[in-house]
Short mmCIF file of C-alpha atoms in Angstrom, two decimals:
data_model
loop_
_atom_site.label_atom_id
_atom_site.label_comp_id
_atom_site.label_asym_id
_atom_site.label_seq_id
_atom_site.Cartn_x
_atom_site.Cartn_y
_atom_site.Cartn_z
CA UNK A 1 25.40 -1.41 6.08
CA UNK A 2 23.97 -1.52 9.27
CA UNK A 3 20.27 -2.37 9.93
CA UNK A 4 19.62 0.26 11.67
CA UNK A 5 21.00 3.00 8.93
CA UNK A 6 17.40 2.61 6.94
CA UNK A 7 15.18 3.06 9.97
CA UNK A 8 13.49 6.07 9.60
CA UNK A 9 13.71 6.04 5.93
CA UNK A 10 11.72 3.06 4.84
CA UNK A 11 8.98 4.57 3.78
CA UNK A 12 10.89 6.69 0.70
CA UNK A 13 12.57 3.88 -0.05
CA UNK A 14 9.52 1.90 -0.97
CA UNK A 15 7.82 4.63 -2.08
CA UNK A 16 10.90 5.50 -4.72
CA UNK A 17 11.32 2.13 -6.13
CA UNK A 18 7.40 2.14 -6.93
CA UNK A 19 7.56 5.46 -8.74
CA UNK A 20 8.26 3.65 -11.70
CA UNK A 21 5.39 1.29 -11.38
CA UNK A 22 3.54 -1.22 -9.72
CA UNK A 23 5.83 -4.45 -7.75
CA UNK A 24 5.29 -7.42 -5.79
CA UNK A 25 6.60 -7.07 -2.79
CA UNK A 26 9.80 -9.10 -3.38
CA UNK A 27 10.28 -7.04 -6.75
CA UNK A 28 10.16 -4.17 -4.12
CA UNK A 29 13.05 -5.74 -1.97
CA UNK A 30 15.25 -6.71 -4.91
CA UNK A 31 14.69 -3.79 -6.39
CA UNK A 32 15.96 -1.48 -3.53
CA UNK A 33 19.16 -3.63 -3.06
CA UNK A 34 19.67 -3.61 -6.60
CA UNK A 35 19.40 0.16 -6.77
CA UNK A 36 21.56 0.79 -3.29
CA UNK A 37 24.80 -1.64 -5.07
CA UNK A 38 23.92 -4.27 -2.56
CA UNK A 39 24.45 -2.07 0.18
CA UNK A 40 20.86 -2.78 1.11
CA UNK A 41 19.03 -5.84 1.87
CA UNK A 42 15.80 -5.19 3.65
CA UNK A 43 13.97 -8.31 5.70
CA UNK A 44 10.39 -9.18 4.91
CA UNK A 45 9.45 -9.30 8.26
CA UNK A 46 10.02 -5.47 7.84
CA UNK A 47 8.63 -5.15 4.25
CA UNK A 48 5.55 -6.18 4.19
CA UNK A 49 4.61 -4.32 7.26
CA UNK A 50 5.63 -1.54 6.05
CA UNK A 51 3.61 -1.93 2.77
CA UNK A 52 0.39 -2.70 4.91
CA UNK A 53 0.86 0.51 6.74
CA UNK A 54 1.61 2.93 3.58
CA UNK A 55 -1.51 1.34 1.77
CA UNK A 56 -3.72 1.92 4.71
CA UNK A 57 -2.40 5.48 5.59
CA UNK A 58 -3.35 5.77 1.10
CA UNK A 59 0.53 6.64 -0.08
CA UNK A 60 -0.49 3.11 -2.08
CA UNK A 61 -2.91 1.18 -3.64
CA UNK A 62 -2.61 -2.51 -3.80
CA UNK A 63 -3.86 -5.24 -5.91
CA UNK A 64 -3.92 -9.01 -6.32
CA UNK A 65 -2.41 -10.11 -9.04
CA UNK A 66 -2.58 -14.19 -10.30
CA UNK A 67 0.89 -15.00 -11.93
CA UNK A 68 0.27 -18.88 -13.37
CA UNK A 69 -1.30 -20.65 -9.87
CA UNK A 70 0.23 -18.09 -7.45
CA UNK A 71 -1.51 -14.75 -6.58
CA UNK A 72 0.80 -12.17 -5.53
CA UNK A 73 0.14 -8.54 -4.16
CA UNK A 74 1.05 -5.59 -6.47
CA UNK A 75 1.33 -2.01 -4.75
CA UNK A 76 1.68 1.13 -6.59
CA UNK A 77 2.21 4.84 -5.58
CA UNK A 78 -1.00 6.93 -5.15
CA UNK A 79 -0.94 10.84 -5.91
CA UNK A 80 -0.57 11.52 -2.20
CA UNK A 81 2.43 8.81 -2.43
CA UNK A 82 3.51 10.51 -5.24
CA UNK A 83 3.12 13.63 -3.34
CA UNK A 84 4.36 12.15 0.02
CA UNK A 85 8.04 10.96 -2.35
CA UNK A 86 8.29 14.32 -3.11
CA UNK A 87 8.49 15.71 0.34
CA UNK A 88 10.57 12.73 1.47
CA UNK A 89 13.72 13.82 -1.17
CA UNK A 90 13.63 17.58 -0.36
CA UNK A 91 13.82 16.55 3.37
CA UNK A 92 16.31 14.14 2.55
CA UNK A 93 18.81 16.70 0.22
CA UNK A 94 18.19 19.03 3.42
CA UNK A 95 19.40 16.35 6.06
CA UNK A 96 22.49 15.13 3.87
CA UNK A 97 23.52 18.88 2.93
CA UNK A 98 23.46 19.83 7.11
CA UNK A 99 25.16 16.72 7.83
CA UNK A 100 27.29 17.09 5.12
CA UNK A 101 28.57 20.43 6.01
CA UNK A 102 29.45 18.95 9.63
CA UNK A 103 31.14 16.09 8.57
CA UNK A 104 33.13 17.17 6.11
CA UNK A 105 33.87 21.39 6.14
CA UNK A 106 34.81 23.65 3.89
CA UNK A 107 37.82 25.66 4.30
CA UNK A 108 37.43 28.13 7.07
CA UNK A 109 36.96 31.93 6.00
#
């Protein structure tokens, strides 16, 4: 899938795959191509930036976390990420229904 296909939808992406808890940021990125089939294989160079930005703007709160000698950085949802998901899905069952009904018609009445 091309690159370019997830821009603009990062944010619920992250934001859905922590719904069910706290990740590391490389949980985060196997979990969304895990979830997507494969289909999906977001770069870290986009990641983590991303993560910054959603835990500054409060959609999540992060947290160090020592596993054995290495200390990684957890990030779960907040309410207003919680809230923010939320808003993100009806938005997104209102783009794919409009596009839907474009791309693919029903019979003419």
């Amino acid at each position: 899938m091309r690159g370019d296909a997830v821009r603009g939808h990062l944010d619920a992406l992250l934001l859905a795959v922590l719904e069910a808890g706290p990740l590391h940021g490389y949980a985060i990125i196997t979990a969304v191509q895990e979830r997507s089939g494969g289909a999906l294989e977001l770069r870290t160079g986009t990641v983590y930036p991303a993560l910054n930005r959603l835990e500054r703007v409060g959609l999540l709160a992060g947290s160090w976390q020592s596993v054995g000698a290495r200390r990684r950085r957890c990030y779960a949802l907040t309410d207003a990420g919680r809230r923010t998901l939320a808003g993100e899905r009806t938005a997104w069952r209102e783009f794919t229904s409009a596009i839907g009904s474009v791309l693919e018609p029903g019979p003419a009445t």
